[in-house]
Short mmCIF file of C-alpha atoms in Angstrom, two decimals:
data_model
loop_
_atom_site.label_atom_id
_atom_site.label_comp_id
_atom_site.label_asym_id
_atom_site.label_seq_id
_atom_site.Cartn_x
_atom_site.Cartn_y
_atom_site.Cartn_z
CA UNK A 1 64.60 78.91 113.95
CA UNK A 2 63.24 75.39 114.77
CA UNK A 3 65.64 73.15 116.78
CA UNK A 4 65.02 69.24 116.80
CA UNK A 5 66.16 67.36 120.03
CA UNK A 6 66.30 63.87 120.46
CA UNK A 7 66.44 61.24 123.20
CA UNK A 8 66.57 57.73 124.26
CA UNK A 9 66.95 55.76 127.40
CA UNK A 10 68.63 52.41 128.46
CA UNK A 11 67.20 49.81 130.99
CA UNK A 12 69.47 47.47 133.13
CA UNK A 13 67.82 44.65 134.91
CA UNK A 14 68.61 40.94 136.15
CA UNK A 15 66.94 38.13 135.17
CA UNK A 16 67.80 35.60 137.79
CA UNK A 17 71.66 35.39 137.57
CA UNK A 18 72.05 37.43 133.92
CA UNK A 19 72.37 41.03 133.64
CA UNK A 20 69.98 42.41 130.92
CA UNK A 21 69.88 45.67 129.05
CA UNK A 22 67.12 47.03 127.20
CA UNK A 23 67.53 50.49 125.06
CA UNK A 24 63.99 52.40 124.10
CA UNK A 25 63.11 53.75 120.84
CA UNK A 26 64.87 57.36 120.02
CA UNK A 27 62.12 60.21 120.62
CA UNK A 28 61.92 63.09 118.88
CA UNK A 29 60.55 66.81 119.35
CA UNK A 30 60.73 70.05 117.84
CA UNK A 31 61.30 73.18 119.68
CA UNK A 32 60.34 76.40 118.13
CA UNK A 33 61.36 79.81 119.14
CA UNK A 34 59.23 82.53 118.86
CA UNK A 35 61.45 85.07 117.40
CA UNK A 36 65.28 84.41 116.44
CA UNK A 37 68.00 86.62 115.19
CA UNK A 38 70.38 85.38 112.44
CA UNK A 39 73.67 87.23 111.00
CA UNK A 40 75.59 87.10 108.11
CA UNK A 41 78.44 88.58 106.56
CA UNK A 42 78.44 89.98 103.31
CA UNK A 43 82.23 89.36 102.30
CA UNK A 44 84.24 86.68 104.46
CA UNK A 45 87.55 89.06 104.76
CA UNK A 46 88.15 92.06 105.22
CA UNK A 47 91.21 94.77 105.21
CA UNK A 48 92.09 97.78 106.81
CA UNK A 49 90.15 100.83 106.27
CA UNK A 50 87.65 99.17 103.85
CA UNK A 51 83.53 99.28 104.89
CA UNK A 52 82.51 95.31 105.72
CA UNK A 53 78.40 94.78 105.19
CA UNK A 54 76.56 92.86 107.43
CA UNK A 55 73.12 91.43 107.34
CA UNK A 56 70.76 90.69 110.36
CA UNK A 57 67.52 89.08 110.10
CA UNK A 58 64.52 89.25 113.26
CA UNK A 59 62.30 86.12 112.15
CA UNK A 60 59.18 85.64 114.44
CA UNK A 61 56.80 82.75 114.52
CA UNK A 62 53.85 82.73 116.78
CA UNK A 63 55.00 86.12 118.03
CA UNK A 64 54.13 90.03 117.13
CA UNK A 65 56.70 92.25 119.08
CA UNK A 66 55.06 95.92 118.69
CA UNK A 67 59.36 96.69 119.48
CA UNK A 68 62.33 95.40 119.87
CA UNK A 69 66.14 96.31 120.15
CA UNK A 70 69.37 94.82 118.29
CA UNK A 71 72.44 95.12 120.05
CA UNK A 72 75.54 95.19 117.82
CA UNK A 73 79.17 94.93 119.56
CA UNK A 74 81.19 96.24 116.22
CA UNK A 75 83.76 93.20 116.93
CA UNK A 76 84.39 94.39 120.47
CA UNK A 77 87.36 91.65 122.29
CA UNK A 78 89.36 92.19 124.98
CA UNK A 79 92.92 92.05 125.17
CA UNK A 80 95.50 92.27 128.41
CA UNK A 81 91.94 93.22 130.28
CA UNK A 82 91.21 96.22 127.78
CA UNK A 83 88.16 96.39 125.07
CA UNK A 84 89.09 97.21 121.97
CA UNK A 85 86.53 97.69 119.04
CA UNK A 86 87.74 97.11 115.56
CA UNK A 87 84.73 98.67 113.54
CA UNK A 88 83.21 101.47 113.48
CA UNK A 89 79.63 102.01 112.67
CA UNK A 90 78.77 104.19 109.44
CA UNK A 91 75.22 103.74 108.47
CA UNK A 92 72.24 101.29 108.44
CA UNK A 93 69.34 99.96 105.62
CA UNK A 94 66.36 98.20 107.08
CA UNK A 95 63.65 95.99 105.75
CA UNK A 96 60.11 95.19 107.34
CA UNK A 97 59.18 92.19 105.45
CA UNK A 98 59.83 93.44 102.13
CA UNK A 99 59.44 97.42 102.24
CA UNK A 100 62.39 99.37 102.24
CA UNK A 101 62.60 102.45 104.38
CA UNK A 102 59.22 101.52 106.89
CA UNK A 103 59.30 104.67 108.68
CA UNK A 104 57.00 105.82 105.88
CA UNK A 105 55.10 103.16 107.40
CA UNK A 106 55.10 104.20 110.65
CA UNK A 107 57.82 102.44 112.10
CA UNK A 108 60.09 104.10 114.44
CA UNK A 109 63.95 103.51 114.43
CA UNK A 110 66.47 104.88 117.21
CA UNK A 111 70.17 104.43 116.53
CA UNK A 112 72.47 104.99 119.47
CA UNK A 113 76.45 104.57 118.89
CA UNK A 114 77.89 103.13 122.24
CA UNK A 115 81.18 103.16 123.49
CA UNK A 116 81.83 99.21 122.71
CA UNK A 117 78.67 98.72 119.64
CA UNK A 118 75.67 100.19 118.44
CA UNK A 119 72.39 100.08 119.29
CA UNK A 120 69.05 99.85 117.21
CA UNK A 121 65.82 100.56 118.70
CA UNK A 122 62.64 99.76 116.82
CA UNK A 123 59.18 100.60 117.69
CA UNK A 124 55.48 100.49 116.48
CA UNK A 125 56.58 97.47 114.31
CA UNK A 126 53.43 96.22 112.36
CA UNK A 127 51.31 93.14 113.37
CA UNK A 128 51.51 90.73 112.20
CA UNK A 129 55.06 91.09 112.10
CA UNK A 130 56.22 90.19 108.85
CA UNK A 131 60.26 89.98 109.89
CA UNK A 132 63.24 92.68 109.59
CA UNK A 133 66.28 92.63 107.86
CA UNK A 134 68.89 95.07 109.32
CA UNK A 135 71.87 95.76 106.79
CA UNK A 136 75.06 97.36 109.05
CA UNK A 137 77.93 99.11 107.48
CA UNK A 138 81.02 99.54 109.37
CA UNK A 139 84.59 100.91 108.71
CA UNK A 140 87.64 98.39 109.58
CA UNK A 141 89.98 100.70 111.84
CA UNK A 142 93.18 100.52 113.34
CA UNK A 143 92.14 97.94 116.18
CA UNK A 144 91.57 95.37 113.96
CA UNK A 145 93.92 92.64 114.19
CA UNK A 146 95.77 91.88 110.98
CA UNK A 147 98.34 88.99 111.59
CA UNK A 148 97.88 85.24 110.21
CA UNK A 149 97.75 83.86 113.71
CA UNK A 150 95.18 86.32 115.08
CA UNK A 151 93.65 88.04 112.33
CA UNK A 152 89.82 88.09 112.48
CA UNK A 153 86.75 89.66 113.32
CA UNK A 154 83.93 87.80 115.52
CA UNK A 155 80.71 90.37 115.48
CA UNK A 156 77.68 89.39 117.61
CA UNK A 157 74.42 90.81 117.56
CA UNK A 158 71.76 90.14 120.30
CA UNK A 159 67.81 90.62 120.18
CA UNK A 160 66.55 92.14 122.96
CA UNK A 161 63.08 92.13 124.34
CA UNK A 162 61.62 93.82 127.23
CA UNK A 163 65.03 94.79 128.46
CA UNK A 164 66.33 90.97 128.20
CA UNK A 165 68.55 89.35 125.46
CA UNK A 166 66.47 86.68 124.35
CA UNK A 167 68.98 85.49 121.30
CA UNK A 168 71.88 86.04 119.36
CA UNK A 169 74.19 85.84 116.44
CA UNK A 170 77.61 85.57 115.13
CA UNK A 171 79.75 85.85 112.37
CA UNK A 172 83.56 86.04 111.79
CA UNK A 173 85.21 87.45 108.77
CA UNK A 174 89.14 86.97 108.79
CA UNK A 175 91.92 89.17 107.87
CA UNK A 176 92.51 89.09 103.74
CA UNK A 177 96.07 88.06 102.83
CA UNK A 178 96.90 90.69 99.73
CA UNK A 179 99.60 92.73 98.83
CA UNK A 180 98.87 96.23 98.50
CA UNK A 181 101.76 98.31 96.54
CA UNK A 182 102.52 101.92 96.53
CA UNK A 183 105.80 103.51 94.57
CA UNK A 184 107.44 106.52 95.24
CA UNK A 185 110.02 108.25 92.68
CA UNK A 186 112.46 111.02 93.44
CA UNK A 187 115.66 112.50 91.46
CA UNK A 188 118.85 113.40 92.57
CA UNK A 189 120.49 115.93 92.60
CA UNK A 190 118.33 118.61 91.91
CA UNK A 191 119.38 120.77 90.27
CA UNK A 192 121.49 118.62 87.75
CA UNK A 193 124.21 119.67 85.47
CA UNK A 194 123.85 118.10 81.96
CA UNK A 195 126.44 116.04 81.31
CA UNK A 196 126.46 114.76 84.78
CA UNK A 197 125.14 111.83 86.38
CA UNK A 198 121.12 111.70 87.46
CA UNK A 199 119.97 109.16 89.75
CA UNK A 200 115.94 107.89 89.91
CA UNK A 201 115.02 106.53 92.90
CA UNK A 202 112.11 104.38 93.25
CA UNK A 203 110.83 103.11 97.34
CA UNK A 204 108.35 100.62 96.41
CA UNK A 205 105.94 99.92 99.56
CA UNK A 206 103.77 96.92 100.67
CA UNK A 207 100.94 97.95 103.20
CA UNK A 208 99.70 94.43 102.37
CA UNK A 209 99.47 91.40 104.57
CA UNK A 210 101.61 88.92 101.92
CA UNK A 211 104.51 89.42 99.38
CA UNK A 212 103.61 90.45 95.56
CA UNK A 213 104.28 88.03 92.88
CA UNK A 214 105.52 89.23 89.15
CA UNK A 215 106.35 92.90 90.02
CA UNK A 216 106.98 94.82 86.81
CA UNK A 217 108.89 98.13 87.57
CA UNK A 218 108.40 100.41 84.22
CA UNK A 219 109.65 104.03 83.39
CA UNK A 220 110.04 106.49 80.15
CA UNK A 221 112.94 108.93 80.77
CA UNK A 222 112.50 112.04 79.61
CA UNK A 223 115.43 112.63 78.33
CA UNK A 224 116.65 109.21 78.39
CA UNK A 225 120.28 109.21 80.21
CA UNK A 226 122.93 107.42 78.27
CA UNK A 227 124.14 103.98 78.55
CA UNK A 228 125.49 102.28 80.44
CA UNK A 229 122.80 102.40 83.54
CA UNK A 230 123.89 101.61 86.88
CA UNK A 231 120.89 99.84 88.66
CA UNK A 232 121.11 98.79 92.37
CA UNK A 233 117.96 96.90 94.05
CA UNK A 234 118.48 97.47 97.73
CA UNK A 235 122.06 98.97 97.56
CA UNK A 236 123.36 95.47 95.30
CA UNK A 237 123.93 96.00 91.59
CA UNK A 238 121.69 94.45 89.20
CA UNK A 239 122.05 93.92 85.48
CA UNK A 240 118.82 92.52 84.22
CA UNK A 241 116.46 95.13 82.98
CA UNK A 242 115.35 96.82 79.29
CA UNK A 243 116.39 99.86 78.61
CA UNK A 244 116.15 101.77 75.30
CA UNK A 245 118.21 105.09 75.36
CA UNK A 246 116.41 106.48 72.24
CA UNK A 247 113.13 106.66 74.04
CA UNK A 248 114.02 106.36 77.14
CA UNK A 249 111.92 103.08 78.23
CA UNK A 250 113.08 101.26 81.27
CA UNK A 251 111.64 97.79 82.03
CA UNK A 252 112.71 95.65 85.47
CA UNK A 253 110.98 92.55 87.04
CA UNK A 254 108.93 90.12 85.98
CA UNK A 255 108.09 91.71 82.62
CA UNK A 256 111.42 92.27 81.31
CA UNK A 257 113.04 90.31 78.49
CA UNK A 258 115.34 89.14 80.97
CA UNK A 259 113.19 88.61 84.24
CA UNK A 260 114.05 89.64 87.44
CA UNK A 261 112.22 88.95 90.85
CA UNK A 262 111.52 91.83 92.38
CA UNK A 263 110.96 91.08 96.06
CA UNK A 264 108.61 93.54 98.29
CA UNK A 265 108.39 91.87 101.88
CA UNK A 266 104.86 92.19 103.44
CA UNK A 267 104.07 94.52 106.01
CA UNK A 268 104.81 94.41 110.14
CA UNK A 269 101.84 94.72 111.93
CA UNK A 270 102.24 96.12 115.64
CA UNK A 271 100.32 96.94 118.03
CA UNK A 272 100.93 99.64 120.49
CA UNK A 273 101.25 98.83 124.10
CA UNK A 274 99.90 102.24 125.50
CA UNK A 275 96.99 102.80 122.81
CA UNK A 276 96.47 99.10 121.49
CA UNK A 277 95.94 100.61 117.99
CA UNK A 278 97.90 98.17 115.06
CA UNK A 279 100.06 100.36 113.53
CA UNK A 280 101.14 99.55 110.03
CA UNK A 281 105.11 99.09 109.10
CA UNK A 282 105.32 98.35 105.47
CA UNK A 283 107.32 96.34 103.52
CA UNK A 284 109.95 98.36 101.34
CA UNK A 285 112.21 97.68 98.34
CA UNK A 286 114.26 100.61 96.92
CA UNK A 287 115.44 100.51 93.42
CA UNK A 288 118.07 103.40 92.26
CA UNK A 289 118.71 103.55 88.47
CA UNK A 290 121.88 106.20 87.93
CA UNK A 291 123.10 107.28 84.31
CA UNK A 292 124.60 110.13 82.47
CA UNK A 293 122.15 112.77 81.72
CA UNK A 294 121.90 115.31 78.76
CA UNK A 295 119.48 117.63 76.66
#
């Protein structure tokens, strides 16, 4: 990658008792690096457990290396004097020039997973050197920061020639702000006697980093409990919902004829002080629907 540098000089002098100043023209020169590395991320954000993809390119000018090494730190960071690696290496693809799977052409690739990263060694590269494109996939693990203030991963790759790092490139991706809802349903008591009260309980869990909007809970009770129903949200009675006792259709939330805001808080992410792993404590909202059941 070429880099342009500029420079100018100043000259101070006395002419009799008068101080004069002269400024030179701006001089310019271009530095051409013989070998350079660039790095990009396929997506600018990440979620816990998903696969992220990085694109690393090696470009050569006036250089034809027969071998080189790319060392990737997989986002390793230090906290409290301890190193954590938030990404787990999965796989790679390699293009030499425009050719995929260059091993058929004699290029040797040695991949070595390390404690805090992964190392790619390339040997028997063609001359003239057509450039390399290395596509690396990794999974976001439990050491990835997820909070709003510090939720980012900076991943750095170093280009190594003859055992010495000659160039490096980094890219930062941010923790995505999203809602991730799951729902668990139960019925009590079990067994239930006909003509007695049956309670449906829905526990809505949010494993995401922000609260959702426009949540609608729908169910079809078979058989449908008799009217009236008792509906509770986190222990508080709510009368804003739709219910058809003939069909058992129940709708509550933003999609009901009388909208109700089903608020589900964001998850809380906490770092274990011993292991350093980030644990997820989902935000929860509990909805219960009770009515007399009959066959």
